């Protein structure tokens, strides 16, 4: 054993051992408890960032811990390899996306290995490879035949200069990010997954996931957005519209119907089209609305705008004429694309009415007869769906609570055939067509005679050519006859292959299942293997995937279940969303008012005597820079720290220890050079103590019957650390406090005597314990120390240590003694001492006698096991 800790040597020794022994390769073992630990797989962007390192270290610690519990642990890894960045890089560097992607994968795989992750690489899945996406295409054709996938027109952002479809985030201020051209909305045919058919189940089975953070479940519930309400019909005013008909709206608040003062329709609504035919001046506004962003968040925050039409509808209960407006806040894709506007009680309608001088009528009031309506006070009543509010100004429906008003108005509407109860979901069907090259080809053939024909299973996969360099103008596949020319599988006539590819979220929706049987060639999943490993016992990833990825993966799991491929209902039993990695930011303001960001590695921080940061300077020119606060590590703020530099300098174990010690996994982790130094120092201490102990020769086992009091205390410290770490790691994933418990034990062991055989036996047990408790966190150093301690077998095959309850029992206790709340001394009492004995011993303490001299003792408070406080005056 080297005297000095040499991390690079230690780490390659441990990694070589694992490689030679295929240590992390697993198979299904009947009767052995399985544990499937999965971290979200990376996009192969080029190199790992700190967020990856944190994510994968957390997963690795959990995996290794469960292995030490004797379980059959699967920890796989793969690559979410399709997507836009590869196309952008390809255009910039003139290399094919495939070559770029495979290079990145090779490099990032070497980085993951240098972290010492306990991954079963025999199960590696790469989503851009035909052996993977073949099964995605197969499922697509099955679902298409079942009607779970269908084709309809969808709206996309069209760049008229680049002749290409852009994603929402590629449209900046209404212009294409590359061309700068004004973006148009276009209707093109696209394929949709009918996820809305699973909305109810996706919502209700969230209740079966106690191992998910409440926050994530709430986000999913809101995204699915189930609303109970009514569909209400407003008959056309025939005088102004010129024909019979009804305008339908969806409302969650039929109780406010008597406060409806106008109706508003979306720009795409048929009544808007009709109004523009009558009055062409409306067309400009309609076009403006159609140009706006498709993202819902934009619509919620944008300024409310509208135009009046010359059309009217009739109020379904009073017959009053209500004007029809066209408004930009009404979505064509929600409800009926039209709203009954109740400006007294709806925030958007209120803003709109104020702007355009439309009437505002209060129809809800507080019970206490406070009927003076002040604009804005509706906020207090809105959302009170109970009897604490009453209807007013509502004619025969006055003075009713929420439910009574809902029922009374609902009954009258139903009697007239103008209303019915309805449940509405916010969730939309999932459009998966992308006019991109680097994605999974949609397995459909268009035939003039037969229509859309799914590619038969024996002709799958539809292979994506890998040698293409896209030029940014339209989809390359649409320009490659050798790709799209084909014959119809049904009638044999010349036909055209679909050239769109799938949304890359499709690949990441089922990779977790394919890891169970990555080489299986007879189907999408090997049912036996899939049912052995699934569901995933612990899933770990970023909170940014709380909605889409997790919802799509849950949806796919149910699709695969309904296809007979898996038996379970949900894919991920427990979910851990790890916090962000943040770091300080530094900048200088440039002449034009912009900001130049400097990497923390290039900045020298100045501190005062109390280590408080008082300023910062750029290392290269010595001039001051501004401190911008801590932010998520990102390219835009230039505050990323390269994990590789750190692994090279300190070793992977230091990196892992720092990450796990700095904060609990679900909290944000602040980068700190001194924290890294501290982690490195600690590992050197562990090494040094082990080295000193081992070099003194072998030690025996502890004979508990011969321990003196001091030795008992050391033995107790060992088992206290085991108890603490077991609780923290096993139950709460609080690796930071588990590490703190090991540090406390190290402090004891470093001071422990080594004179006798018993002393040495105790130190041996202490060091073995430190090694076992740290093994999931810093596996390399623990691998080597374990061998040096003379243990048979590798530490990865060792069991997690057990608490010896007897060792925790204390013969005597130290109690704090206070007089009038001030610390005055300590007493030592037998653990079995009665309250009276403790009090007597405290009163007899010489300091107590001194501080109570001349006073009368009024009261003695005993907190068992902790302190005695004597109140005297
Ligand atoms: C009258 C009303 C009165 C409404 C009131 C709310 C409060 P959730 O809960 O999200 O389902 N709405 C309906 N269709 C819409 C569309 N296509 N675009 C924009 N808004 C639409 O929202 C349902 C409410 O959103 C409905 O209830 C309707 O406004 C509006 F005091 O009707 B409400
Ligand atoms: Zn045909």
PDB file of C-alpha atoms in Angstrom, residues 216-328:
ATOM      1  CA  UNK A 216     -44.253  16.184  -9.967  1.00  0.00           C
ATOM      2  CA  UNK A 217     -47.654  14.558  -9.608  1.00  0.00           C
ATOM      3  CA  UNK A 218     -49.254  17.988  -9.276  1.00  0.00           C
ATOM      4  CA  UNK A 219     -47.499  19.173 -12.442  1.00  0.00           C
ATOM      5  CA  UNK A 220     -48.786  16.119 -14.296  1.00  0.00           C
ATOM      6  CA  UNK A 221     -52.325  16.606 -12.959  1.00  0.00           C
ATOM      7  CA  UNK A 222     -52.318  20.222 -14.092  1.00  0.00           C
ATOM      8  CA  UNK A 223     -50.970  19.290 -17.490  1.00  0.00           C
ATOM      9  CA  UNK A 224     -53.675  16.674 -17.994  1.00  0.00           C
ATOM     10  CA  UNK A 225     -56.050  19.333 -16.679  1.00  0.00           C
ATOM     11  CA  UNK A 226     -59.380  17.682 -16.013  1.00  0.00           C
ATOM     12  CA  UNK A 227     -62.229  20.219 -15.692  1.00  0.00           C
ATOM     13  CA  UNK A 228     -65.844  19.456 -14.892  1.00  0.00           C
ATOM     14  CA  UNK A 229     -68.271  21.912 -16.421  1.00  0.00           C
ATOM     15  CA  UNK A 230     -70.941  22.347 -19.039  1.00  0.00           C
ATOM     16  CA  UNK A 231     -71.260  22.765 -22.705  1.00  0.00           C
ATOM     17  CA  UNK A 232     -73.750  25.628 -23.245  1.00  0.00           C
ATOM     18  CA  UNK A 233     -75.362  26.568 -26.573  1.00  0.00           C
ATOM     19  CA  UNK A 234     -76.112  30.185 -27.442  1.00  0.00           C
ATOM     20  CA  UNK A 235     -78.719  30.282 -30.280  1.00  0.00           C
ATOM     21  CA  UNK A 236     -77.761  32.471 -33.248  1.00  0.00           C
ATOM     22  CA  UNK A 237     -79.506  35.838 -33.544  1.00  0.00           C
ATOM     23  CA  UNK A 238     -80.953  35.236 -36.972  1.00  0.00           C
ATOM     24  CA  UNK A 239     -81.353  38.948 -37.759  1.00  0.00           C
ATOM     25  CA  UNK A 240     -77.586  39.551 -37.625  1.00  0.00           C
ATOM     26  CA  UNK A 241     -76.202  36.121 -38.568  1.00  0.00           C
ATOM     27  CA  UNK A 242     -78.782  35.367 -41.236  1.00  0.00           C
ATOM     28  CA  UNK A 243     -79.106  31.688 -40.534  1.00  0.00           C
ATOM     29  CA  UNK A 244     -80.193  29.341 -37.752  1.00  0.00           C
ATOM     30  CA  UNK A 245     -77.547  27.759 -35.578  1.00  0.00           C
ATOM     31  CA  UNK A 246     -75.919  27.634 -32.179  1.00  0.00           C
ATOM     32  CA  UNK A 247     -72.636  28.869 -30.761  1.00  0.00           C
ATOM     33  CA  UNK A 248     -71.321  26.284 -28.314  1.00  0.00           C
ATOM     34  CA  UNK A 249     -69.024  27.206 -25.437  1.00  0.00           C
ATOM     35  CA  UNK A 250     -67.376  25.179 -22.697  1.00  0.00           C
ATOM     36  CA  UNK A 251     -67.514  26.648 -19.207  1.00  0.00           C
ATOM     37  CA  UNK A 252     -66.509  25.469 -15.767  1.00  0.00           C
ATOM     38  CA  UNK A 253     -68.769  28.127 -14.247  1.00  0.00           C
ATOM     39  CA  UNK A 254     -72.367  27.769 -15.442  1.00  0.00           C
ATOM     40  CA  UNK A 255     -73.314  29.314 -12.081  1.00  0.00           C
ATOM     41  CA  UNK A 256     -72.148  32.642 -13.557  1.00  0.00           C
ATOM     42  CA  UNK A 257     -74.235  32.392 -16.734  1.00  0.00           C
ATOM     43  CA  UNK A 258     -76.446  35.330 -15.737  1.00  0.00           C
ATOM     44  CA  UNK A 259     -73.315  37.493 -15.728  1.00  0.00           C
ATOM     45  CA  UNK A 260     -72.364  36.715 -19.338  1.00  0.00           C
ATOM     46  CA  UNK A 261     -72.246  40.025 -21.228  1.00  0.00           C
ATOM     47  CA  UNK A 262     -70.667  38.974 -24.527  1.00  0.00           C
ATOM     48  CA  UNK A 263     -69.239  35.903 -26.216  1.00  0.00           C
ATOM     49  CA  UNK A 264     -65.763  35.632 -27.726  1.00  0.00           C
ATOM     50  CA  UNK A 265     -64.512  33.228 -30.378  1.00  0.00           C
ATOM     51  CA  UNK A 266     -61.026  32.231 -31.548  1.00  0.00           C
ATOM     52  CA  UNK A 267     -59.685  33.666 -34.799  1.00  0.00           C
ATOM     53  CA  UNK A 268     -59.948  30.234 -36.429  1.00  0.00           C
ATOM     54  CA  UNK A 269     -63.578  29.744 -35.332  1.00  0.00           C
ATOM     55  CA  UNK A 270     -66.228  29.432 -38.127  1.00  0.00           C
ATOM     56  CA  UNK A 271     -68.136  32.453 -36.758  1.00  0.00           C
ATOM     57  CA  UNK A 272     -64.963  34.530 -37.128  1.00  0.00           C
ATOM     58  CA  UNK A 273     -64.662  33.390 -40.733  1.00  0.00           C
ATOM     59  CA  UNK A 274     -68.318  34.259 -41.320  1.00  0.00           C
ATOM     60  CA  UNK A 275     -67.912  37.671 -39.701  1.00  0.00           C
ATOM     61  CA  UNK A 276     -64.896  38.430 -41.909  1.00  0.00           C
ATOM     62  CA  UNK A 277     -66.880  37.521 -45.014  1.00  0.00           C
ATOM     63  CA  UNK A 278     -69.419  40.160 -43.977  1.00  0.00           C
ATOM     64  CA  UNK A 279     -66.833  42.687 -42.877  1.00  0.00           C
ATOM     65  CA  UNK A 280     -63.419  42.293 -44.622  1.00  0.00           C
ATOM     66  CA  UNK A 281     -61.818  44.800 -42.227  1.00  0.00           C
ATOM     67  CA  UNK A 282     -61.781  42.020 -39.607  1.00  0.00           C
ATOM     68  CA  UNK A 283     -59.440  39.895 -41.690  1.00  0.00           C
ATOM     69  CA  UNK A 284     -56.312  41.821 -40.677  1.00  0.00           C
ATOM     70  CA  UNK A 285     -56.890  41.019 -36.984  1.00  0.00           C
ATOM     71  CA  UNK A 286     -57.637  37.377 -37.752  1.00  0.00           C
ATOM     72  CA  UNK A 287     -54.381  37.094 -39.701  1.00  0.00           C
ATOM     73  CA  UNK A 288     -52.476  38.720 -36.865  1.00  0.00           C
ATOM     74  CA  UNK A 289     -53.858  36.177 -34.394  1.00  0.00           C
ATOM     75  CA  UNK A 290     -53.049  33.278 -36.683  1.00  0.00           C
ATOM     76  CA  UNK A 291     -49.449  34.477 -36.962  1.00  0.00           C
ATOM     77  CA  UNK A 292     -48.928  34.577 -33.178  1.00  0.00           C
ATOM     78  CA  UNK A 293     -47.046  31.865 -31.320  1.00  0.00           C
ATOM     79  CA  UNK A 294     -48.576  28.421 -31.001  1.00  0.00           C
ATOM     80  CA  UNK A 295     -47.251  27.997 -27.473  1.00  0.00           C
ATOM     81  CA  UNK A 296     -49.902  28.199 -24.768  1.00  0.00           C
ATOM     82  CA  UNK A 297     -47.664  30.073 -22.369  1.00  0.00           C
ATOM     83  CA  UNK A 298     -47.397  32.949 -24.872  1.00  0.00           C
ATOM     84  CA  UNK A 299     -51.170  33.155 -25.111  1.00  0.00           C
ATOM     85  CA  UNK A 300     -51.619  33.344 -21.345  1.00  0.00           C
ATOM     86  CA  UNK A 301     -49.229  36.276 -20.981  1.00  0.00           C
ATOM     87  CA  UNK A 302     -49.848  38.273 -24.151  1.00  0.00           C
ATOM     88  CA  UNK A 303     -51.899  41.468 -24.150  1.00  0.00           C
ATOM     89  CA  UNK A 304     -55.616  40.768 -24.605  1.00  0.00           C
ATOM     90  CA  UNK A 305     -56.834  42.044 -27.953  1.00  0.00           C
ATOM     91  CA  UNK A 306     -60.023  41.677 -29.938  1.00  0.00           C
ATOM     92  CA  UNK A 307     -62.434  43.083 -32.494  1.00  0.00           C
ATOM     93  CA  UNK A 308     -66.222  43.365 -32.397  1.00  0.00           C
ATOM     94  CA  UNK A 309     -68.236  41.708 -35.168  1.00  0.00           C
ATOM     95  CA  UNK A 310     -71.664  42.714 -36.342  1.00  0.00           C
ATOM     96  CA  UNK A 311     -72.967  39.322 -35.180  1.00  0.00           C
ATOM     97  CA  UNK A 312     -75.062  38.549 -32.106  1.00  0.00           C
ATOM     98  CA  UNK A 313     -76.175  35.429 -30.256  1.00  0.00           C
ATOM     99  CA  UNK A 314     -79.021  34.968 -27.763  1.00  0.00           C
ATOM    100  CA  UNK A 315     -78.512  34.334 -24.068  1.00  0.00           C
ATOM    101  CA  UNK A 316     -79.858  30.787 -23.577  1.00  0.00           C
ATOM    102  CA  UNK A 317     -81.920  31.692 -20.494  1.00  0.00           C
ATOM    103  CA  UNK A 318     -82.942  35.349 -20.954  1.00  0.00           C
ATOM    104  CA  UNK A 319     -82.931  35.621 -24.739  1.00  0.00           C
ATOM    105  CA  UNK A 320     -80.922  38.889 -24.462  1.00  0.00           C
ATOM    106  CA  UNK A 321     -78.731  39.689 -27.463  1.00  0.00           C
ATOM    107  CA  UNK A 322     -75.001  39.308 -26.724  1.00  0.00           C
ATOM    108  CA  UNK A 323     -72.362  40.637 -29.135  1.00  0.00           C
ATOM    109  CA  UNK A 324     -69.868  38.231 -30.704  1.00  0.00           C
ATOM    110  CA  UNK A 325     -66.217  39.314 -30.405  1.00  0.00           C
ATOM    111  CA  UNK A 326     -63.120  37.771 -31.890  1.00  0.00           C
ATOM    112  CA  UNK A 327     -60.419  37.624 -29.193  1.00  0.00           C
ATOM    113  CA  UNK A 328     -56.791  36.515 -29.128  1.00  0.00           C
TER     114      UNK A 328
END
